[in-house]
PDB file of C-alpha atoms and ligand atoms in Angstrom:
ATOM      1  CA  LEU A   5      -0.021   0.043  -0.110  1.00  0.00           C
ATOM      2  CA  HIS A   6       1.341   3.156  -0.989  1.00  0.00           C
ATOM      3  CA  HIS A   7       3.088   6.051   1.803  1.00  0.00           C
ATOM      4  CA  ARG A   8       1.272   9.373   2.513  1.00  0.00           C
ATOM      5  CA  VAL A   9       2.770  12.333   1.850  1.00  0.00           C
ATOM      6  CA  PRO A  10       4.706  13.586   4.831  1.00  0.00           C
ATOM      7  CA  LEU A  11       2.219  17.384   5.307  1.00  0.00           C
ATOM      8  CA  PRO A  12       4.611  20.608   5.072  1.00  0.00           C
ATOM      9  CA  GLU A  13       4.877  22.272   8.289  1.00  0.00           C
ATOM     10  CA  THR A  14       3.071  25.832   6.901  1.00  0.00           C
ATOM     11  CA  HIS A  15      -0.082  25.876   5.850  1.00  0.00           C
ATOM     12  CA  ASP A  16      -0.753  27.159   2.286  1.00  0.00           C
ATOM     13  CA  GLU A  17      -0.946  25.478  -1.107  1.00  0.00           C
ATOM     14  CA  VAL A  18       1.567  23.567  -0.826  1.00  0.00           C
ATOM     15  CA  HIS A  19      -0.175  21.541   2.187  1.00  0.00           C
ATOM     16  CA  ARG A  20      -3.549  21.924   0.936  1.00  0.00           C
ATOM     17  CA  LEU A  21      -2.757  19.863  -2.153  1.00  0.00           C
ATOM     18  CA  ALA A  22      -0.252  17.153   0.285  1.00  0.00           C
ATOM     19  CA  LEU A  23      -3.827  16.828   2.418  1.00  0.00           C
ATOM     20  CA  THR A  24      -5.432  15.966  -1.184  1.00  0.00           C
ATOM     21  CA  LEU A  25      -2.879  13.775  -2.525  1.00  0.00           C
ATOM     22  CA  ASN A  26      -3.434  12.142   0.346  1.00  0.00           C
ATOM     23  CA  GLU A  27      -6.878  11.223   0.277  1.00  0.00           C
ATOM     24  CA  MET A  28      -6.634  10.325  -3.281  1.00  0.00           C
ATOM     25  CA  LEU A  29      -3.718   8.423  -1.821  1.00  0.00           C
ATOM     26  CA  GLU A  30      -6.412   6.986   0.674  1.00  0.00           C
ATOM     27  CA  GLU A  31      -8.730   5.421  -2.295  1.00  0.00           C
ATOM     28  CA  LEU A  32      -6.230   4.132  -3.926  1.00  0.00           C
ATOM     29  CA  ASP A  33      -5.984   2.153  -1.602  1.00  0.00           C
ATOM     30  CA  GLN A  34      -9.103   0.936  -0.465  1.00  0.00           C
ATOM     31  CA  ALA A  35     -10.504   0.457  -4.448  1.00  0.00           C
ATOM     32  CA  PHE A  36      -6.816  -1.616  -4.120  1.00  0.00           C
ATOM     33  CA  MET A  37      -8.057  -4.262  -0.780  1.00  0.00           C
ATOM     34  CA  ARG A  38     -11.444  -4.294  -2.040  1.00  0.00           C
ATOM     35  CA  GLN A  39      -9.736  -5.975  -4.698  1.00  0.00           C
ATOM     36  CA  GLN A  40      -8.052  -7.837  -2.673  1.00  0.00           C
ATOM     37  CA  ARG A  41     -10.975  -8.967  -0.745  1.00  0.00           C
ATOM     38  CA  PHE A  42     -13.212  -9.431  -4.071  1.00  0.00           C
ATOM     39  CA  VAL A  43     -10.131 -11.912  -4.950  1.00  0.00           C
ATOM     40  CA  ALA A  44      -9.953 -13.881  -1.973  1.00  0.00           C
ATOM     41  CA  ASP A  45     -13.716 -14.147  -1.610  1.00  0.00           C
ATOM     42  CA  ALA A  46     -13.966 -15.302  -5.078  1.00  0.00           C
ATOM     43  CA  SER A  47     -11.402 -18.368  -4.760  1.00  0.00           C
ATOM     44  CA  HIS A  48     -12.818 -19.008  -1.346  1.00  0.00           C
ATOM     45  CA  GLU A  49     -16.450 -19.126  -3.480  1.00  0.00           C
ATOM     46  CA  LEU A  50     -14.565 -20.854  -6.204  1.00  0.00           C
ATOM     47  CA  ARG A  51     -12.736 -23.984  -4.060  1.00  0.00           C
ATOM     48  CA  THR A  52     -16.045 -24.921  -2.413  1.00  0.00           C
ATOM     49  CA  PRO A  53     -17.847 -26.550  -5.500  1.00  0.00           C
ATOM     50  CA  VAL A  54     -14.440 -27.867  -6.877  1.00  0.00           C
ATOM     51  CA  ALA A  55     -13.932 -29.463  -3.641  1.00  0.00           C
ATOM     52  CA  ALA A  56     -16.956 -31.271  -3.772  1.00  0.00           C
ATOM     53  CA  ILE A  57     -16.502 -32.375  -7.436  1.00  0.00           C
ATOM     54  CA  ARG A  58     -13.087 -33.917  -6.236  1.00  0.00           C
ATOM     55  CA  SER A  59     -14.213 -35.918  -3.584  1.00  0.00           C
ATOM     56  CA  LEU A  60     -17.305 -37.498  -5.463  1.00  0.00           C
ATOM     57  CA  THR A  61     -14.946 -38.884  -8.248  1.00  0.00           C
ATOM     58  CA  ASP A  62     -12.833 -40.113  -5.577  1.00  0.00           C
ATOM     59  CA  VAL A  63     -16.148 -42.164  -4.456  1.00  0.00           C
ATOM     60  CA  ALA A  64     -16.953 -42.692  -7.441  1.00  0.00           C
ATOM     61  CA  LEU A  65     -13.234 -44.010  -8.232  1.00  0.00           C
ATOM     62  CA  LEU A  66     -12.852 -46.460  -4.819  1.00  0.00           C
ATOM     63  CA  LYS A  67     -16.792 -47.831  -6.213  1.00  0.00           C
ATOM     64  CA  SER A  68     -15.385 -48.888  -9.681  1.00  0.00           C
ATOM     65  CA  LEU A  69     -12.590 -51.159  -7.859  1.00  0.00           C
ATOM     66  CA  THR A  70     -14.593 -52.071  -5.221  1.00  0.00           C
ATOM     67  CA  ASN A  71     -18.195 -53.130  -6.932  1.00  0.00           C
ATOM     68  CA  GLU A  72     -18.175 -54.215 -10.475  1.00  0.00           C
ATOM     69  CA  LYS A  73     -20.932 -55.728 -10.548  1.00  0.00           C
ATOM     70  CA  GLN A  74     -23.093 -52.325  -9.613  1.00  0.00           C
ATOM     71  CA  ILE A  75     -21.335 -49.925 -11.208  1.00  0.00           C
ATOM     72  CA  ALA A  76     -23.758 -48.171 -12.817  1.00  0.00           C
ATOM     73  CA  GLU A  77     -26.947 -47.866 -10.171  1.00  0.00           C
ATOM     74  CA  LYS A  78     -23.915 -46.626  -8.000  1.00  0.00           C
ATOM     75  CA  TYR A  79     -21.931 -44.388 -10.027  1.00  0.00           C
ATOM     76  CA  ILE A  80     -25.812 -42.767 -10.860  1.00  0.00           C
ATOM     77  CA  SER A  81     -26.296 -40.212  -7.459  1.00  0.00           C
ATOM     78  CA  THR A  82     -22.471 -39.674  -6.763  1.00  0.00           C
ATOM     79  CA  LEU A  83     -23.132 -38.125 -11.571  1.00  0.00           C
ATOM     80  CA  SER A  84     -25.733 -36.700 -10.709  1.00  0.00           C
ATOM     81  CA  ASN A  85     -23.817 -34.724  -7.715  1.00  0.00           C
ATOM     82  CA  ILE A  86     -21.442 -34.229  -9.293  1.00  0.00           C
ATOM     83  CA  ASN A  87     -23.217 -32.486 -12.400  1.00  0.00           C
ATOM     84  CA  THR A  88     -24.613 -30.356  -9.940  1.00  0.00           C
ATOM     85  CA  GLU A  89     -21.638 -29.332  -8.281  1.00  0.00           C
ATOM     86  CA  ALA A  90     -20.946 -28.563 -12.078  1.00  0.00           C
ATOM     87  CA  GLN A  91     -24.182 -26.566 -12.800  1.00  0.00           C
ATOM     88  CA  ARG A  92     -23.495 -24.054  -9.745  1.00  0.00           C
ATOM     89  CA  LEU A  93     -19.613 -23.181 -10.491  1.00  0.00           C
ATOM     90  CA  GLY A  94     -20.396 -23.282 -13.789  1.00  0.00           C
ATOM     91  CA  SER A  95     -23.147 -20.281 -12.512  1.00  0.00           C
ATOM     92  CA  LEU A  96     -20.249 -19.245  -9.710  1.00  0.00           C
ATOM     93  CA  ILE A  97     -17.094 -18.085 -12.495  1.00  0.00           C
ATOM     94  CA  SER A  98     -20.762 -16.713 -14.681  1.00  0.00           C
ATOM     95  CA  ASP A  99     -21.250 -14.726 -12.416  1.00  0.00           C
ATOM     96  CA  LEU A 100     -17.607 -13.809 -11.318  1.00  0.00           C
ATOM     97  CA  LEU A 101     -16.825 -12.712 -14.715  1.00  0.00           C
ATOM     98  CA  LEU A 102     -20.436 -10.180 -14.518  1.00  0.00           C
ATOM     99  CA  LEU A 103     -19.150  -8.949 -12.028  1.00  0.00           C
ATOM    100  CA  ALA A 104     -15.524  -8.517 -12.592  1.00  0.00           C
ATOM    101  CA  ARG A 105     -16.788  -7.036 -15.713  1.00  0.00           C
ATOM    102  CA  VAL A 106     -18.641  -4.340 -14.802  1.00  0.00           C
ATOM    103  CA  ASP A 107     -16.226  -3.244 -12.532  1.00  0.00           C
ATOM    104  CA  GLU A 108     -14.068  -2.651 -15.829  1.00  0.00           C
ATOM    105  CA  GLY A 109     -16.904  -0.480 -16.594  1.00  0.00           C
ATOM    106  CA  GLU A 110     -17.170  -2.597 -19.974  1.00  0.00           C
ATOM    107  CA  THR A 111     -21.379  -4.179 -19.425  1.00  0.00           C
ATOM    108  CA  ALA A 112     -23.170  -1.482 -21.773  1.00  0.00           C
ATOM    109  CA  LEU A 113     -26.963  -3.062 -22.001  1.00  0.00           C
ATOM    110  CA  GLN A 114     -28.961  -3.151 -25.344  1.00  0.00           C
ATOM    111  CA  GLN A 115     -32.024  -1.367 -25.156  1.00  0.00           C
ATOM    112  CA  GLU A 116     -35.205  -2.570 -26.452  1.00  0.00           C
ATOM    113  CA  ALA A 117     -38.823  -1.769 -24.750  1.00  0.00           C
ATOM    114  CA  VAL A 118     -39.666  -4.423 -22.922  1.00  0.00           C
ATOM    115  CA  HIS A 119     -43.086  -5.733 -21.248  1.00  0.00           C
ATOM    116  CA  LEU A 120     -43.366  -6.460 -17.609  1.00  0.00           C
ATOM    117  CA  ASP A 121     -46.016  -8.088 -17.921  1.00  0.00           C
ATOM    118  CA  MET A 122     -44.529 -10.147 -20.638  1.00  0.00           C
ATOM    119  CA  LEU A 123     -41.625 -10.579 -18.200  1.00  0.00           C
ATOM    120  CA  ILE A 124     -43.040 -11.925 -15.247  1.00  0.00           C
ATOM    121  CA  ASN A 125     -44.853 -14.520 -17.200  1.00  0.00           C
ATOM    122  CA  ALA A 126     -41.687 -15.757 -18.639  1.00  0.00           C
ATOM    123  CA  VAL A 127     -40.363 -15.392 -14.809  1.00  0.00           C
ATOM    124  CA  LEU A 128     -43.278 -17.563 -13.423  1.00  0.00           C
ATOM    125  CA  ILE A 129     -42.906 -20.109 -15.971  1.00  0.00           C
ATOM    126  CA  ASN A 130     -39.092 -20.083 -15.237  1.00  0.00           C
ATOM    127  CA  ALA A 131     -39.222 -20.465 -11.510  1.00  0.00           C
ATOM    128  CA  GLN A 132     -41.953 -23.257 -11.702  1.00  0.00           C
ATOM    129  CA  PRO A 133     -40.194 -26.029 -11.778  1.00  0.00           C
ATOM    130  CA  LEU A 134     -38.262 -24.903  -8.382  1.00  0.00           C
ATOM    131  CA  ALA A 135     -41.048 -23.420  -6.307  1.00  0.00           C
ATOM    132  CA  MET A 136     -42.830 -27.103  -7.396  1.00  0.00           C
ATOM    133  CA  GLU A 137     -39.661 -29.263  -6.135  1.00  0.00           C
ATOM    134  CA  ARG A 138     -39.798 -27.476  -3.196  1.00  0.00           C
ATOM    135  CA  ASN A 139     -43.455 -26.832  -2.722  1.00  0.00           C
ATOM    136  CA  ILE A 140     -44.525 -23.069  -2.878  1.00  0.00           C
ATOM    137  CA  THR A 141     -47.416 -21.732  -5.528  1.00  0.00           C
ATOM    138  CA  ILE A 142     -46.602 -18.675  -7.015  1.00  0.00           C
ATOM    139  CA  LYS A 143     -48.701 -16.167  -7.364  1.00  0.00           C
ATOM    140  CA  LYS A 144     -49.154 -13.395  -9.510  1.00  0.00           C
ATOM    141  CA  GLN A 145     -50.913  -9.156  -9.061  1.00  0.00           C
ATOM    142  CA  ILE A 146     -50.779  -7.637 -12.343  1.00  0.00           C
ATOM    143  CA  THR A 147     -52.798  -4.583 -12.637  1.00  0.00           C
ATOM    144  CA  THR A 148     -51.047  -2.683 -15.717  1.00  0.00           C
ATOM    145  CA  SER A 149     -49.602  -3.090 -18.390  1.00  0.00           C
ATOM    146  CA  VAL A 150     -45.944  -1.102 -17.948  1.00  0.00           C
ATOM    147  CA  ILE A 151     -42.799  -0.856 -20.936  1.00  0.00           C
ATOM    148  CA  VAL A 152     -40.430   0.010 -19.651  1.00  0.00           C
ATOM    149  CA  PRO A 153     -36.394   0.533 -21.674  1.00  0.00           C
ATOM    150  CA  GLY A 154     -33.962  -1.992 -20.290  1.00  0.00           C
ATOM    151  CA  ASN A 155     -32.587  -5.007 -22.156  1.00  0.00           C
ATOM    152  CA  GLU A 156     -35.110  -8.138 -21.291  1.00  0.00           C
ATOM    153  CA  GLY A 157     -32.196 -10.901 -20.955  1.00  0.00           C
ATOM    154  CA  ARG A 158     -30.954  -9.364 -17.899  1.00  0.00           C
ATOM    155  CA  LEU A 159     -33.693  -7.962 -16.375  1.00  0.00           C
ATOM    156  CA  ILE A 160     -34.900 -11.565 -16.310  1.00  0.00           C
ATOM    157  CA  GLN A 161     -31.935 -12.622 -14.403  1.00  0.00           C
ATOM    158  CA  MET A 162     -32.995 -10.554 -11.956  1.00  0.00           C
ATOM    159  CA  MET A 163     -35.981 -10.970 -11.629  1.00  0.00           C
ATOM    160  CA  MET A 164     -35.073 -14.149 -11.929  1.00  0.00           C
ATOM    161  CA  ASN A 165     -32.757 -14.292  -8.356  1.00  0.00           C
ATOM    162  CA  LEU A 166     -34.824 -12.285  -6.544  1.00  0.00           C
ATOM    163  CA  VAL A 167     -38.300 -15.180  -7.458  1.00  0.00           C
ATOM    164  CA  ASP A 168     -34.738 -17.782  -6.690  1.00  0.00           C
ATOM    165  CA  ASN A 169     -34.007 -16.059  -3.607  1.00  0.00           C
ATOM    166  CA  ALA A 170     -37.823 -15.732  -2.439  1.00  0.00           C
ATOM    167  CA  ILE A 171     -38.837 -19.744  -2.732  1.00  0.00           C
ATOM    168  CA  LYS A 172     -35.442 -20.971  -1.749  1.00  0.00           C
ATOM    169  CA  TYR A 173     -35.916 -18.711   1.579  1.00  0.00           C
ATOM    170  CA  THR A 174     -39.638 -19.770   2.233  1.00  0.00           C
ATOM    171  CA  HIS A 175     -40.956 -23.021   4.319  1.00  0.00           C
ATOM    172  CA  PRO A 176     -42.977 -25.507   1.610  1.00  0.00           C
ATOM    173  CA  GLY A 177     -46.050 -24.466   2.068  1.00  0.00           C
ATOM    174  CA  GLY A 178     -45.843 -20.976   1.492  1.00  0.00           C
ATOM    175  CA  TYR A 179     -46.446 -17.953  -1.540  1.00  0.00           C
ATOM    176  CA  VAL A 180     -44.056 -16.304  -3.350  1.00  0.00           C
ATOM    177  CA  THR A 181     -46.016 -13.318  -5.257  1.00  0.00           C
ATOM    178  CA  LEU A 182     -45.043 -11.526  -8.189  1.00  0.00           C
ATOM    179  CA  GLN A 183     -46.277  -7.875  -8.772  1.00  0.00           C
ATOM    180  CA  LEU A 184     -46.292  -4.966 -11.242  1.00  0.00           C
ATOM    181  CA  THR A 185     -47.786  -2.214 -10.509  1.00  0.00           C
ATOM    182  CA  GLU A 186     -47.410   1.833 -11.686  1.00  0.00           C
ATOM    183  CA  GLU A 187     -46.737   4.029  -8.938  1.00  0.00           C
ATOM    184  CA  ALA A 188     -45.898   7.675  -8.928  1.00  0.00           C
ATOM    185  CA  HIS A 189     -44.969   7.441 -12.461  1.00  0.00           C
ATOM    186  CA  GLU A 190     -42.735   4.594 -11.736  1.00  0.00           C
ATOM    187  CA  ALA A 191     -42.966   0.464 -12.723  1.00  0.00           C
ATOM    188  CA  CYS A 192     -42.424  -1.255  -9.834  1.00  0.00           C
ATOM    189  CA  LEU A 193     -42.273  -5.002  -9.942  1.00  0.00           C
ATOM    190  CA  ARG A 194     -42.427  -6.931  -5.735  1.00  0.00           C
ATOM    191  CA  VAL A 195     -41.675 -10.025  -5.331  1.00  0.00           C
ATOM    192  CA  ILE A 196     -43.073 -10.909  -2.136  1.00  0.00           C
ATOM    193  CA  ASP A 197     -42.758 -13.675  -0.313  1.00  0.00           C
ATOM    194  CA  THR A 198     -43.833 -15.547   3.082  1.00  0.00           C
ATOM    195  CA  GLY A 199     -40.394 -16.576   4.211  1.00  0.00           C
ATOM    196  CA  ILE A 200     -37.774 -16.830   7.078  1.00  0.00           C
ATOM    197  CA  GLY A 201     -37.613 -13.125   6.548  1.00  0.00           C
ATOM    198  CA  ILE A 202     -34.039 -10.698   7.030  1.00  0.00           C
ATOM    199  CA  PRO A 203     -33.257  -9.257  10.672  1.00  0.00           C
ATOM    200  CA  ALA A 204     -32.697  -5.596  10.431  1.00  0.00           C
ATOM    201  CA  GLU A 205     -29.395  -5.940  11.376  1.00  0.00           C
ATOM    202  CA  HIS A 206     -28.450  -7.838   8.097  1.00  0.00           C
ATOM    203  CA  LEU A 207     -30.937  -6.254   6.112  1.00  0.00           C
ATOM    204  CA  PRO A 208     -29.054  -2.745   4.859  1.00  0.00           C
ATOM    205  CA  HIS A 209     -26.302  -5.324   3.792  1.00  0.00           C
ATOM    206  CA  ILE A 210     -27.272  -8.158   2.105  1.00  0.00           C
ATOM    207  CA  PHE A 211     -26.699  -6.146  -1.167  1.00  0.00           C
ATOM    208  CA  GLU A 212     -22.778  -6.363  -1.132  1.00  0.00           C
ATOM    209  CA  ARG A 213     -21.287  -9.944  -2.770  1.00  0.00           C
ATOM    210  CA  PHE A 214     -20.562 -12.237  -1.238  1.00  0.00           C
ATOM    211  CA  TYR A 215     -22.815 -11.307   1.878  1.00  0.00           C
ATOM    212  CA  ARG A 216     -24.968 -13.826   3.415  1.00  0.00           C
ATOM    213  CA  VAL A 217     -27.204 -13.675   6.744  1.00  0.00           C
ATOM    214  CA  ASP A 218     -26.516 -17.265   7.921  1.00  0.00           C
ATOM    215  CA  PRO A 219     -23.098 -18.567   6.065  1.00  0.00           C
ATOM    216  CA  ALA A 220     -23.265 -22.337   6.973  1.00  0.00           C
ATOM    217  CA  HIS A 221     -25.988 -23.040   6.086  1.00  0.00           C
ATOM    218  CA  SER A 222     -26.454 -20.830   2.414  1.00  0.00           C
ATOM    219  CA  SER A 223     -23.348 -22.930   1.588  1.00  0.00           C
ATOM    220  CA  GLN A 224     -24.951 -26.389   1.052  1.00  0.00           C
ATOM    221  CA  GLY A 225     -27.758 -25.164  -0.444  1.00  0.00           C
ATOM    222  CA  GLY A 226     -25.421 -24.003  -2.908  1.00  0.00           C
ATOM    223  CA  SER A 227     -26.029 -19.902  -3.043  1.00  0.00           C
ATOM    224  CA  SER A 228     -23.101 -17.967  -3.542  1.00  0.00           C
ATOM    225  CA  GLY A 229     -24.080 -14.367  -1.799  1.00  0.00           C
ATOM    226  CA  LEU A 230     -23.814 -12.537  -5.438  1.00  0.00           C
ATOM    227  CA  GLY A 231     -27.381 -12.858  -6.440  1.00  0.00           C
ATOM    228  CA  LEU A 232     -28.393  -9.221  -4.981  1.00  0.00           C
ATOM    229  CA  ALA A 233     -24.900  -7.741  -5.885  1.00  0.00           C
ATOM    230  CA  ILE A 234     -26.179  -8.488  -9.741  1.00  0.00           C
ATOM    231  CA  VAL A 235     -29.714  -7.836  -8.725  1.00  0.00           C
ATOM    232  CA  LYS A 236     -28.395  -4.960  -7.632  1.00  0.00           C
ATOM    233  CA  TRP A 237     -25.974  -3.803 -10.274  1.00  0.00           C
ATOM    234  CA  ILE A 238     -28.763  -4.613 -12.860  1.00  0.00           C
ATOM    235  CA  VAL A 239     -31.588  -2.148 -11.204  1.00  0.00           C
ATOM    236  CA  TYR A 240     -28.748   0.490 -11.260  1.00  0.00           C
ATOM    237  CA  ALA A 241     -27.526  -0.042 -14.724  1.00  0.00           C
ATOM    238  CA  HIS A 242     -31.237   0.659 -15.373  1.00  0.00           C
ATOM    239  CA  ASP A 243     -31.787   4.326 -13.768  1.00  0.00           C
ATOM    240  CA  GLY A 244     -33.503   2.003 -11.299  1.00  0.00           C
ATOM    241  CA  SER A 245     -33.589   1.975  -7.721  1.00  0.00           C
ATOM    242  CA  ILE A 246     -34.886  -1.097  -4.887  1.00  0.00           C
ATOM    243  CA  SER A 247     -34.871  -1.736  -1.852  1.00  0.00           C
ATOM    244  CA  ALA A 248     -36.193  -4.536   1.182  1.00  0.00           C
ATOM    245  CA  GLU A 249     -38.831  -4.385   3.552  1.00  0.00           C
ATOM    246  CA  SER A 250     -38.131  -8.146   6.057  1.00  0.00           C
ATOM    247  CA  GLU A 251     -40.018  -9.230   8.987  1.00  0.00           C
ATOM    248  CA  PRO A 252     -38.134 -11.865  10.265  1.00  0.00           C
ATOM    249  CA  GLY A 253     -40.318 -15.283  10.586  1.00  0.00           C
ATOM    250  CA  SER A 254     -43.180 -13.493   8.392  1.00  0.00           C
ATOM    251  CA  GLY A 255     -41.634 -12.915   4.851  1.00  0.00           C
ATOM    252  CA  SER A 256     -39.658 -10.447   2.823  1.00  0.00           C
ATOM    253  CA  THR A 257     -40.933  -7.675   0.706  1.00  0.00           C
ATOM    254  CA  PHE A 258     -38.709  -6.535  -2.557  1.00  0.00           C
ATOM    255  CA  THR A 259     -39.307  -3.797  -4.538  1.00  0.00           C
ATOM    256  CA  VAL A 260     -37.499  -2.813  -8.039  1.00  0.00           C
ATOM    257  CA  ARG A 261     -39.008   0.727  -9.667  1.00  0.00           C
ATOM    258  CA  LEU A 262     -37.373   1.372 -12.965  1.00  0.00           C
ATOM    259  CA  PRO A 263     -38.363   4.331 -14.810  1.00  0.00           C
ATOM    260  CA  MET A 264     -41.230   3.672 -17.467  1.00  0.00           C
ATOM    261  CA  THR A 265     -41.849   4.872 -21.114  1.00  0.00           C
ATOM    262  CA  GLU A 266     -45.492   4.476 -21.716  1.00  0.00           C
ATOM    263  CA  SER A 267     -48.226   2.450 -19.721  1.00  0.00           C
ATOM    264  CA  ARG A 268     -50.725   2.222 -22.800  1.00  0.00           C
ATOM    265  CA  PRO A 269     -48.992  -0.490 -25.034  1.00  0.00           C
ATOM    266  CA  ASP A 270     -51.244   0.902 -28.083  1.00  0.00           C
ATOM    267  CA  SER A 271     -49.013   4.725 -27.832  1.00  0.00           C
ATOM    268  CA  PRO A 272     -45.752   4.986 -30.042  1.00  0.00           C
ATOM    269  CA  LEU A 273     -42.586   4.895 -28.043  1.00  0.00           C
ATOM    270  CA  PRO A 274     -40.233   6.765 -27.965  1.00  0.00           C
ATOM    271  CA  SER A 275     -36.786   5.864 -28.739  1.00  0.00           C
ATOM    272  CA  MET A 276     -35.306   2.903 -27.389  1.00  0.00           C
ATOM    273  CA  GLU A 277     -31.416   3.949 -27.699  1.00  0.00           C
ATOM    274  CA  LYS A 278     -29.796   6.002 -24.709  1.00  0.00           C
ATOM    275  CA  PRO A 279     -28.323   9.223 -25.392  1.00  0.00           C
TER     276      PRO A 279
HETATM  277  P1  LIG B 323     -27.307 -15.999  -2.160  1.00  0.00           P
HETATM  278  O1  LIG B 323     -26.468 -16.496  -3.391  1.00  0.00           O
HETATM  279  O2  LIG B 323     -27.429 -16.898  -0.313  1.00  0.00           O
HETATM  280  O3  LIG B 323     -29.455 -16.229  -2.006  1.00  0.00           O
HETATM  281  P2  LIG B 323     -27.823 -13.555  -2.533  1.00  0.00           P
HETATM  282  O4  LIG B 323     -26.838 -12.648  -2.629  1.00  0.00           O
HETATM  283  O5  LIG B 323     -28.850 -13.909  -3.770  1.00  0.00           O
HETATM  284  O6  LIG B 323     -27.298 -14.728  -2.153  1.00  0.00           O
HETATM  285  O7  LIG B 323     -28.501 -12.981  -1.076  1.00  0.00           O
HETATM  286  C1  LIG B 323     -27.807 -12.420   0.245  1.00  0.00           C
HETATM  287  C2  LIG B 323     -28.553 -12.862   1.540  1.00  0.00           C
HETATM  288  O8  LIG B 323     -29.816 -12.750   1.691  1.00  0.00           O
HETATM  289  C3  LIG B 323     -29.036 -14.180   1.727  1.00  0.00           C
HETATM  290  O9  LIG B 323     -27.515 -15.084   1.462  1.00  0.00           O
HETATM  291  C4  LIG B 323     -30.491 -14.648   2.094  1.00  0.00           C
HETATM  292  O10 LIG B 323     -29.463 -14.465   3.503  1.00  0.00           O
HETATM  293  C5  LIG B 323     -30.667 -13.335   2.295  1.00  0.00           C
HETATM  294  N1  LIG B 323     -31.581 -13.206   1.227  1.00  0.00           N
HETATM  295  C6  LIG B 323     -31.949 -12.875   0.489  1.00  0.00           C
HETATM  296  N2  LIG B 323     -32.985 -12.971  -0.055  1.00  0.00           N
HETATM  297  C7  LIG B 323     -33.699 -13.818   1.307  1.00  0.00           C
HETATM  298  C8  LIG B 323     -35.359 -13.586   0.968  1.00  0.00           C
HETATM  299  N3  LIG B 323     -36.343 -13.495   0.043  1.00  0.00           N
HETATM  300  N4  LIG B 323     -35.924 -14.075   2.090  1.00  0.00           N
HETATM  301  C9  LIG B 323     -34.336 -14.204   3.475  1.00  0.00           C
HETATM  302  N5  LIG B 323     -33.495 -14.090   3.259  1.00  0.00           N
HETATM  303  C10 LIG B 323     -33.308 -13.499   1.945  1.00  0.00           C
END
């Protein structure tokens, strides 16, 4: 890390210059430390699924040495576990790559007219298999037909991350509601769950990279703590805002607000290009 410039005795321009320089060095150091922390956290997260894959393949190899006859059956569960871990690794790596590109400033988004009611339907269909597996009912409440300028793929990814969380952190038998309303000339998307909730002291941190309320529990379920950091970036890249409210034991609500172009689909669309 950088040494600070010694401050001169005088209280003139040179003194102020030295102070400014030291402030800049401080910022540089902090950025450097954030980067170091990111690399350290990322490496740690990558090690977990790789270690799992290695031990699963060790088990498979041992089985093949000890019991040749029933190899096929014994392999099936091991192979399916390896597959799960490899998928987890793959999505972790794409999340890390995306955030690294965001840091580089290399992430201009293609803009198009996105119909949010259709987007909600797409998200609902995508989320259905996980919801059924976990016995969660997904409901939708759409009170308006809103079009926003945005990147459909990224907006779907953003909603999927929120809905995946809502399903993951809700007990079987619970409900997840996808809501679309128009409030104060903004499109308002809400993901409401009846799940475990988030204690107040954790709420301000959940959008930080790698932050997890319960690291021990989440790492078994294949969560990386990157989902909400990506959600936040996507919302900000659309000039929107996001907030979370939660009542531990009764559920959480995530609200995304996006600037809109049109609320009536029959009106002509303004240009979707960003200036
Ligand atoms: P993860 O991959 O761990 O889910 P996220 O960045 O998506 O990472 O979320 C960060 C943390 O916020 C989670 O580990 C979890 O503790 C908490 N969290 C996120 N969404 C919810 C929710 N709907 N209900 C309860 N806790 C949640």
